Structure formats: C-alpha cells, structure tokens
Amino acid sequence: MNPQTRALLMQVSAATLCTVLFKRGLRNQFIQGVHPLNPARPNMVGPAFTLRYMPAREDLNPISVFNDHGHPQRQAVERCPAGAVLVMDSRKDARAASAGGILMCRLMQRGVAGAVTDGGFRDSPDIARLDFCAYHQRPSAPTNLTLHQAIDIDVPIGCGDVAVWPGDIVVGDAEGVVVIPAASAEEVAREAHEMTVFEDFVQEQVLAGRSILGLYPPTEERSRTDFAAWRQARGR
C-alpha cells in the first residue's frame, strides 16, 4: 500500500470517507453493526485479507480440527500480511466467537494492522487492552467451532452487508469501518484529506457563531476567501 495514501487515511474519519465514496456512487461501504473494542486507538488502515466462515456441521468441526496446520482460520492468522487487515465473514452471527485473544496477539506480533468481524470476539477485555485495532459486533465467549466453520481465505466475502475483495483498503475509526475499492484508494484518500481540512475550518467558524448558510457548502466568495486565509495561516 502506498505509504502516502496510508498516512492520509490515518487522519480522516469514517464519516468523511463515506461522503467521498457516496459522491462516487458507492453507498454501501460502511460495515454495519461493528464497533471498536478500544475506541481510543488511532485509525486502522490496511488492505483486506479475508477469512470466510460458513455454518458449522458437527461431524466436520470437532475440536481436533485445530491440530491441522492447514486449518483455514490458523492459515489466515499466519498468512495475513504485515500492514493488512484481517476481515472475517461470520454471517453477522455473534452467538459464537470468530476468534479470541491468542489469535489477536499473534496478528499483533506479526505486524497486522487490525481485525474486523461481523460476529464477535471472545476474550474481548484482553483484546481491548492490546496495542491492536479490533472491531466486532459484540463479545462472544463460545468457541467459533460451535457455529462457524472456517472454509476459505483470501477470497471475496461479505462482512456486515459490505462486499470486501482482497486488497480493498479498510479504514476503521472510533465510529466503525469503511471499505474503499483498491483502485480508487489514492484518489479517495486525497479528497477525504482535503474535505477534513475544510471541515475543521467550518467547525471553528460555527463554534465562533457563524451561520452554516453560505459556509457549508461554501456558496459565498467570502467563505472561500476566509478558508484560503485560514489554511495558509495554519500551514495546512
């Protein structure tokens, strides 16, 4: 991933990204129903590496499957590239965990940027204390084998009603997670950065008592002139 694009995306919000994507006709890029375990962490940014679960079938999903080093969940944890985000399709079912604290520790130690599931994580209090970005629907103590059978890695998936292709750029903040198509990531990052700078100016003006009319969006020449002067003064 382009380091400059990553740096820009570290500074913008999921809300701003949703607006930039909406302007490009992409209306369903915000993963529904997932929340950060630690909202105080910096943004999570990285290309998607995916894991797909299907409903478990008991005769194929005993505890002994974890003895197989080729098990898809274990392979996902060991193969997810440094700087990437592991995104899991758990069919929005948080009745059993998608993963737990030990696997999140391994991802963190391997330099992975974060993990997202539309299901739940077990050991969630421990995960929340890690130096690692993790997003889920809610805590879930039962092992994933109870309901989920890991079946595929690095394939297109659905997560929280959003289509995720391997390599798509995943951005998470305190509100949630947005998926940016890989081909447009650099362009989206630049526009989101520009929008963030402008909205910082607008918020400062509104807090000082100014009306939003003619300011947001800027339909008056005074607003554009004031913004240019504000930006120059702050070196932004």
C-alpha positions as a Markdown table, in Angstrom:
| # | Residue | x | y | z |
|---|---|---|---|---|
| 1 | Met | 0.0 | 0.0 | 0.0 |
| 2 | Asn | 1.3 | 3.5 | -0.9 |
| 3 | Pro | 2.7 | 5.0 | 2.3 |
| 4 | Gln | 1.4 | 8.4 | 1.5 |
| 5 | Thr | -2.1 | 7.1 | 1.0 |
| 6 | Arg | -1.9 | 5.2 | 4.3 |
| 7 | Ala | -0.7 | 8.4 | 6.0 |
| 8 | Leu | -3.7 | 10.4 | 4.6 |
| 9 | Leu | -6.2 | 7.8 | 5.7 |
| 10 | Met | -4.8 | 7.7 | 9.2 |
| 11 | Gln | -6.0 | 11.3 | 9.5 |
| 12 | Val | -9.6 | 11.1 | 8.2 |
| 13 | Ser | -12.8 | 9.9 | 9.6 |
| 14 | Ala | -15.1 | 7.1 | 8.5 |
| 15 | Ala | -17.8 | 9.7 | 8.1 |
| 16 | Thr | -15.8 | 11.8 | 5.7 |
| 17 | Leu | -14.8 | 8.7 | 3.7 |
| 18 | Cys | -18.5 | 7.6 | 3.4 |
| 19 | Thr | -19.3 | 11.0 | 2.0 |
| 20 | Val | -16.4 | 10.9 | -0.5 |
| 21 | Leu | -17.5 | 7.4 | -1.6 |
| 22 | Phe | -21.2 | 8.4 | -1.8 |
| 23 | Lys | -20.2 | 11.2 | -4.3 |
| 24 | Arg | -18.7 | 8.4 | -6.4 |
| 25 | Gly | -21.9 | 6.4 | -6.3 |
| 26 | Leu | -20.8 | 3.9 | -3.6 |
| 27 | Arg | -23.5 | 3.9 | -1.0 |
| 28 | Asn | -22.8 | 0.7 | 0.9 |
| 29 | Gln | -19.2 | 0.7 | 2.1 |
| 30 | Phe | -19.7 | 1.1 | 5.8 |
| 31 | Ile | -19.7 | -2.2 | 7.6 |
| 32 | Gln | -22.9 | -2.4 | 9.6 |
| 33 | Gly | -23.0 | -3.4 | 13.2 |
| 34 | Val | -19.3 | -3.5 | 14.1 |
| 35 | His | -17.7 | -1.4 | 16.9 |
| 36 | Pro | -14.1 | -0.9 | 18.1 |
| 37 | Leu | -13.1 | -2.8 | 21.2 |
| 38 | Asn | -10.9 | 0.2 | 22.1 |
| 39 | Pro | -12.3 | 3.5 | 20.6 |
| 40 | Ala | -9.3 | 5.5 | 21.8 |
| 41 | Arg | -6.9 | 3.8 | 19.4 |
| 42 | Pro | -5.7 | 5.6 | 16.2 |
| 43 | Asn | -7.2 | 4.8 | 12.9 |
| 44 | Met | -6.8 | 1.3 | 11.5 |
| 45 | Val | -5.7 | 1.3 | 7.8 |
| 46 | Gly | -4.6 | -1.5 | 5.6 |
| 47 | Pro | -5.5 | -3.8 | 2.6 |
| 48 | Ala | -8.0 | -6.5 | 3.3 |
| 49 | Phe | -7.0 | -10.1 | 3.8 |
| 50 | Thr | -10.2 | -12.2 | 4.1 |
| 51 | Leu | -11.5 | -15.2 | 6.0 |
| 52 | Arg | -14.9 | -16.8 | 5.3 |
| 53 | Tyr | -16.9 | -18.8 | 7.7 |
| 54 | Met | -19.9 | -21.0 | 6.9 |
| 55 | Pro | -22.4 | -22.6 | 9.2 |
| 56 | Ala | -20.7 | -25.4 | 11.2 |
| 57 | Arg | -21.5 | -29.0 | 10.6 |
| 58 | Glu | -20.8 | -31.0 | 13.7 |
| 59 | Asp | -19.2 | -34.1 | 12.1 |
| 60 | Leu | -16.7 | -31.8 | 10.3 |
| 61 | Asn | -16.0 | -29.3 | 13.0 |
| 62 | Pro | -14.7 | -31.1 | 16.2 |
| 63 | Ile | -12.1 | -29.5 | 18.4 |
| 64 | Ser | -9.5 | -31.7 | 16.8 |
| 65 | Val | -9.6 | -29.7 | 13.5 |
| 66 | Phe | -7.2 | -27.2 | 15.2 |
| 67 | Asn | -4.5 | -29.9 | 15.1 |
| 68 | Asp | -4.4 | -29.5 | 11.3 |
| 69 | His | -1.8 | -26.8 | 10.5 |
| 70 | Gly | -3.7 | -26.2 | 7.3 |
| 71 | His | -7.0 | -25.2 | 9.1 |
| 72 | Pro | -8.2 | -22.0 | 7.3 |
| 73 | Gln | -8.6 | -20.0 | 10.5 |
| 74 | Arg | -5.0 | -20.8 | 11.5 |
| 75 | Gln | -3.7 | -20.2 | 8.0 |
| 76 | Ala | -5.5 | -16.8 | 7.9 |
| 77 | Val | -3.7 | -15.7 | 11.1 |
| 78 | Glu | -0.3 | -16.9 | 9.9 |
| 79 | Arg | -0.6 | -15.6 | 6.3 |
| 80 | Cys | -2.3 | -12.3 | 6.8 |
| 81 | Pro | 0.4 | -9.9 | 5.6 |
| 82 | Ala | 2.0 | -7.3 | 7.9 |
| 83 | Gly | 0.2 | -4.0 | 7.5 |
| 84 | Ala | -3.0 | -5.7 | 6.3 |
| 85 | Val | -6.4 | -6.0 | 8.0 |
| 86 | Leu | -7.9 | -9.5 | 8.6 |
| 87 | Val | -11.6 | -9.2 | 7.7 |
| 88 | Met | -13.9 | -12.1 | 8.6 |
| 89 | Asp | -17.3 | -13.0 | 7.2 |
| 90 | Ser | -19.1 | -14.5 | 10.2 |
| 91 | Arg | -22.6 | -14.1 | 8.6 |
| 92 | Lys | -23.4 | -11.4 | 11.2 |
| 93 | Asp | -23.7 | -14.2 | 13.8 |
| 94 | Ala | -22.1 | -13.3 | 17.2 |
| 95 | Arg | -23.5 | -16.3 | 19.0 |
| 96 | Ala | -20.0 | -17.9 | 18.8 |
| 97 | Ala | -16.7 | -16.2 | 18.5 |
| 98 | Ser | -14.9 | -15.5 | 15.2 |
| 99 | Ala | -11.5 | -15.6 | 17.1 |
| 100 | Gly | -10.1 | -14.9 | 20.5 |
| 101 | Gly | -7.3 | -13.2 | 22.4 |
| 102 | Ile | -4.4 | -15.6 | 21.5 |
| 103 | Leu | -5.1 | -15.2 | 17.7 |
| 104 | Met | -5.3 | -11.5 | 18.0 |
| 105 | Cys | -2.0 | -11.5 | 19.9 |
| 106 | Arg | -0.4 | -13.4 | 17.1 |
| 107 | Leu | -1.8 | -11.0 | 14.5 |
| 108 | Met | -0.4 | -8.1 | 16.5 |
| 109 | Gln | 3.0 | -9.7 | 16.9 |
| 110 | Arg | 3.1 | -10.3 | 13.1 |
| 111 | Gly | 2.5 | -6.6 | 12.4 |
| 112 | Val | -1.0 | -6.9 | 11.1 |
| 113 | Ala | -2.9 | -3.6 | 11.2 |
| 114 | Gly | -6.1 | -4.9 | 12.7 |
| 115 | Ala | -9.0 | -7.4 | 12.6 |
| 116 | Val | -12.7 | -7.0 | 11.7 |
| 117 | Thr | -15.6 | -9.4 | 12.1 |
| 118 | Asp | -19.3 | -9.0 | 11.8 |
| 119 | Gly | -19.6 | -11.6 | 14.5 |
| 120 | Gly | -18.0 | -11.5 | 17.9 |
| 121 | Phe | -14.6 | -11.9 | 19.6 |
| 122 | Arg | -14.0 | -14.0 | 22.8 |
| 123 | Asp | -11.5 | -12.7 | 25.4 |
| 124 | Ser | -12.7 | -9.3 | 24.4 |
| 125 | Pro | -11.5 | -7.5 | 27.6 |
| 126 | Asp | -8.0 | -8.8 | 26.9 |
| 127 | Ile | -8.2 | -7.8 | 23.2 |
| 128 | Ala | -9.3 | -4.3 | 24.2 |
| 129 | Arg | -6.0 | -3.9 | 26.1 |
| 130 | Leu | -3.8 | -4.9 | 23.2 |
| 131 | Asp | -1.9 | -2.4 | 21.1 |
| 132 | Phe | -4.1 | -3.6 | 18.2 |
| 133 | Cys | -7.2 | -2.4 | 16.4 |
| 134 | Ala | -10.1 | -4.9 | 16.6 |
| 135 | Tyr | -13.8 | -4.4 | 15.6 |
| 136 | His | -16.7 | -6.8 | 16.2 |
| 137 | Gln | -20.4 | -6.8 | 16.8 |
| 138 | Arg | -20.3 | -7.8 | 20.4 |
| 139 | Pro | -18.4 | -10.1 | 22.9 |
| 140 | Ser | -19.0 | -13.8 | 22.4 |
| 141 | Ala | -17.4 | -16.4 | 24.7 |
| 142 | Pro | -18.3 | -19.7 | 22.8 |
| 143 | Thr | -15.6 | -21.1 | 20.6 |
| 144 | Asn | -16.0 | -20.5 | 16.9 |
| 145 | Leu | -16.4 | -24.2 | 16.3 |
| 146 | Thr | -19.8 | -24.1 | 18.0 |
| 147 | Leu | -21.4 | -22.3 | 15.0 |
| 148 | His | -18.7 | -21.3 | 12.5 |
| 149 | Gln | -16.7 | -23.5 | 10.1 |
| 150 | Ala | -13.7 | -21.7 | 8.5 |
| 151 | Ile | -13.8 | -22.6 | 4.9 |
| 152 | Asp | -11.8 | -20.0 | 2.7 |
| 153 | Ile | -9.1 | -17.4 | 2.9 |
| 154 | Asp | -8.2 | -14.5 | 0.6 |
| 155 | Val | -11.5 | -14.7 | -1.4 |
| 156 | Pro | -14.3 | -12.1 | -1.9 |
| 157 | Ile | -16.6 | -12.0 | 1.2 |
| 158 | Gly | -19.4 | -10.1 | 2.7 |
| 159 | Cys | -18.9 | -8.5 | 6.1 |
| 160 | Gly | -21.7 | -6.6 | 7.8 |
| 161 | Asp | -23.5 | -6.4 | 4.4 |
| 162 | Val | -20.5 | -4.9 | 2.6 |
| 163 | Ala | -18.7 | -6.7 | -0.3 |
| 164 | Val | -15.0 | -7.0 | 0.5 |
| 165 | Trp | -12.4 | -8.1 | -2.1 |
| 166 | Pro | -8.9 | -9.0 | -1.0 |
| 167 | Gly | -6.8 | -5.9 | -1.4 |
| 168 | Asp | -9.6 | -3.4 | -0.8 |
| 169 | Ile | -8.5 | -0.7 | 1.6 |
| 170 | Val | -10.1 | -1.0 | 5.1 |
| 171 | Val | -10.2 | 2.1 | 7.4 |
| 172 | Gly | -11.5 | 2.0 | 10.9 |
| 173 | Asp | -12.0 | 4.8 | 13.5 |
| 174 | Ala | -14.0 | 5.2 | 16.7 |
| 175 | Glu | -17.3 | 5.1 | 14.8 |
| 176 | Gly | -16.7 | 2.0 | 12.6 |
| 177 | Val | -15.2 | 0.6 | 9.5 |
| 178 | Val | -15.3 | 1.7 | 5.8 |
| 179 | Val | -14.1 | -0.4 | 2.8 |
| 180 | Ile | -12.6 | 1.5 | -0.1 |
| 181 | Pro | -12.2 | -0.2 | -3.5 |
| 182 | Ala | -8.5 | -0.6 | -4.1 |
| 183 | Ala | -8.4 | 1.1 | -7.5 |
| 184 | Ser | -9.7 | 4.4 | -6.1 |
| 185 | Ala | -8.0 | 4.4 | -2.7 |
| 186 | Glu | -5.4 | 7.1 | -3.5 |
| 187 | Glu | -7.9 | 9.4 | -5.1 |
| 188 | Val | -10.4 | 8.9 | -2.2 |
| 189 | Ala | -7.6 | 9.5 | 0.4 |
| 190 | Arg | -6.6 | 12.8 | -1.2 |
| 191 | Glu | -10.2 | 14.1 | -1.4 |
| 192 | Ala | -11.0 | 13.0 | 2.1 |
| 193 | His | -7.9 | 14.8 | 3.4 |
| 194 | Glu | -9.0 | 18.0 | 1.6 |
| 195 | Met | -12.5 | 17.6 | 3.0 |
| 196 | Thr | -11.2 | 17.1 | 6.5 |
| 197 | Val | -9.1 | 20.3 | 6.4 |
| 198 | Phe | -12.2 | 22.3 | 5.1 |
| 199 | Glu | -14.5 | 20.8 | 7.7 |
| 200 | Asp | -12.0 | 21.7 | 10.5 |
| 201 | Phe | -12.2 | 25.3 | 9.3 |
| 202 | Val | -16.0 | 25.2 | 9.1 |
| 203 | Gln | -16.3 | 23.8 | 12.7 |
| 204 | Glu | -14.1 | 26.5 | 14.0 |
| 205 | Gln | -16.2 | 29.1 | 12.3 |
| 206 | Val | -19.5 | 27.6 | 13.5 |
| 207 | Leu | -18.2 | 27.4 | 17.1 |
| 208 | Ala | -17.4 | 31.2 | 16.8 |
| 209 | Gly | -21.0 | 31.9 | 16.0 |
| 210 | Arg | -21.1 | 31.9 | 12.2 |
| 211 | Ser | -24.1 | 30.5 | 10.3 |
| 212 | Ile | -23.7 | 27.5 | 8.1 |
| 213 | Leu | -25.6 | 29.2 | 5.3 |
| 214 | Gly | -23.1 | 30.1 | 2.5 |
| 215 | Leu | -20.4 | 28.4 | 4.6 |
| 216 | Tyr | -21.2 | 24.7 | 4.4 |
| 217 | Pro | -21.2 | 24.1 | 1.5 |
| 218 | Pro | -19.2 | 27.2 | 0.5 |
| 219 | Thr | -21.6 | 29.1 | -1.8 |
| 220 | Glu | -20.3 | 32.6 | -1.0 |
| 221 | Glu | -17.0 | 34.0 | -2.1 |
| 222 | Arg | -16.3 | 35.3 | 1.4 |
| 223 | Ser | -16.3 | 31.7 | 2.7 |
| 224 | Arg | -13.7 | 30.6 | 0.1 |
| 225 | Thr | -11.6 | 33.6 | 0.8 |
| 226 | Asp | -11.8 | 33.1 | 4.5 |
| 227 | Phe | -10.9 | 29.4 | 4.1 |
| 228 | Ala | -7.9 | 30.1 | 2.0 |
| 229 | Ala | -6.6 | 32.6 | 4.5 |
| 230 | Trp | -7.3 | 30.2 | 7.4 |
| 231 | Arg | -5.5 | 27.4 | 5.7 |
| 232 | Gln | -2.4 | 29.5 | 4.9 |
| 233 | Ala | -2.2 | 30.7 | 8.4 |
| 234 | Arg | -2.2 | 27.2 | 9.8 |
| 235 | Gly | 0.1 | 25.7 | 7.1 |
| 236 | Arg | -2.5 | 23.1 | 6.1 |
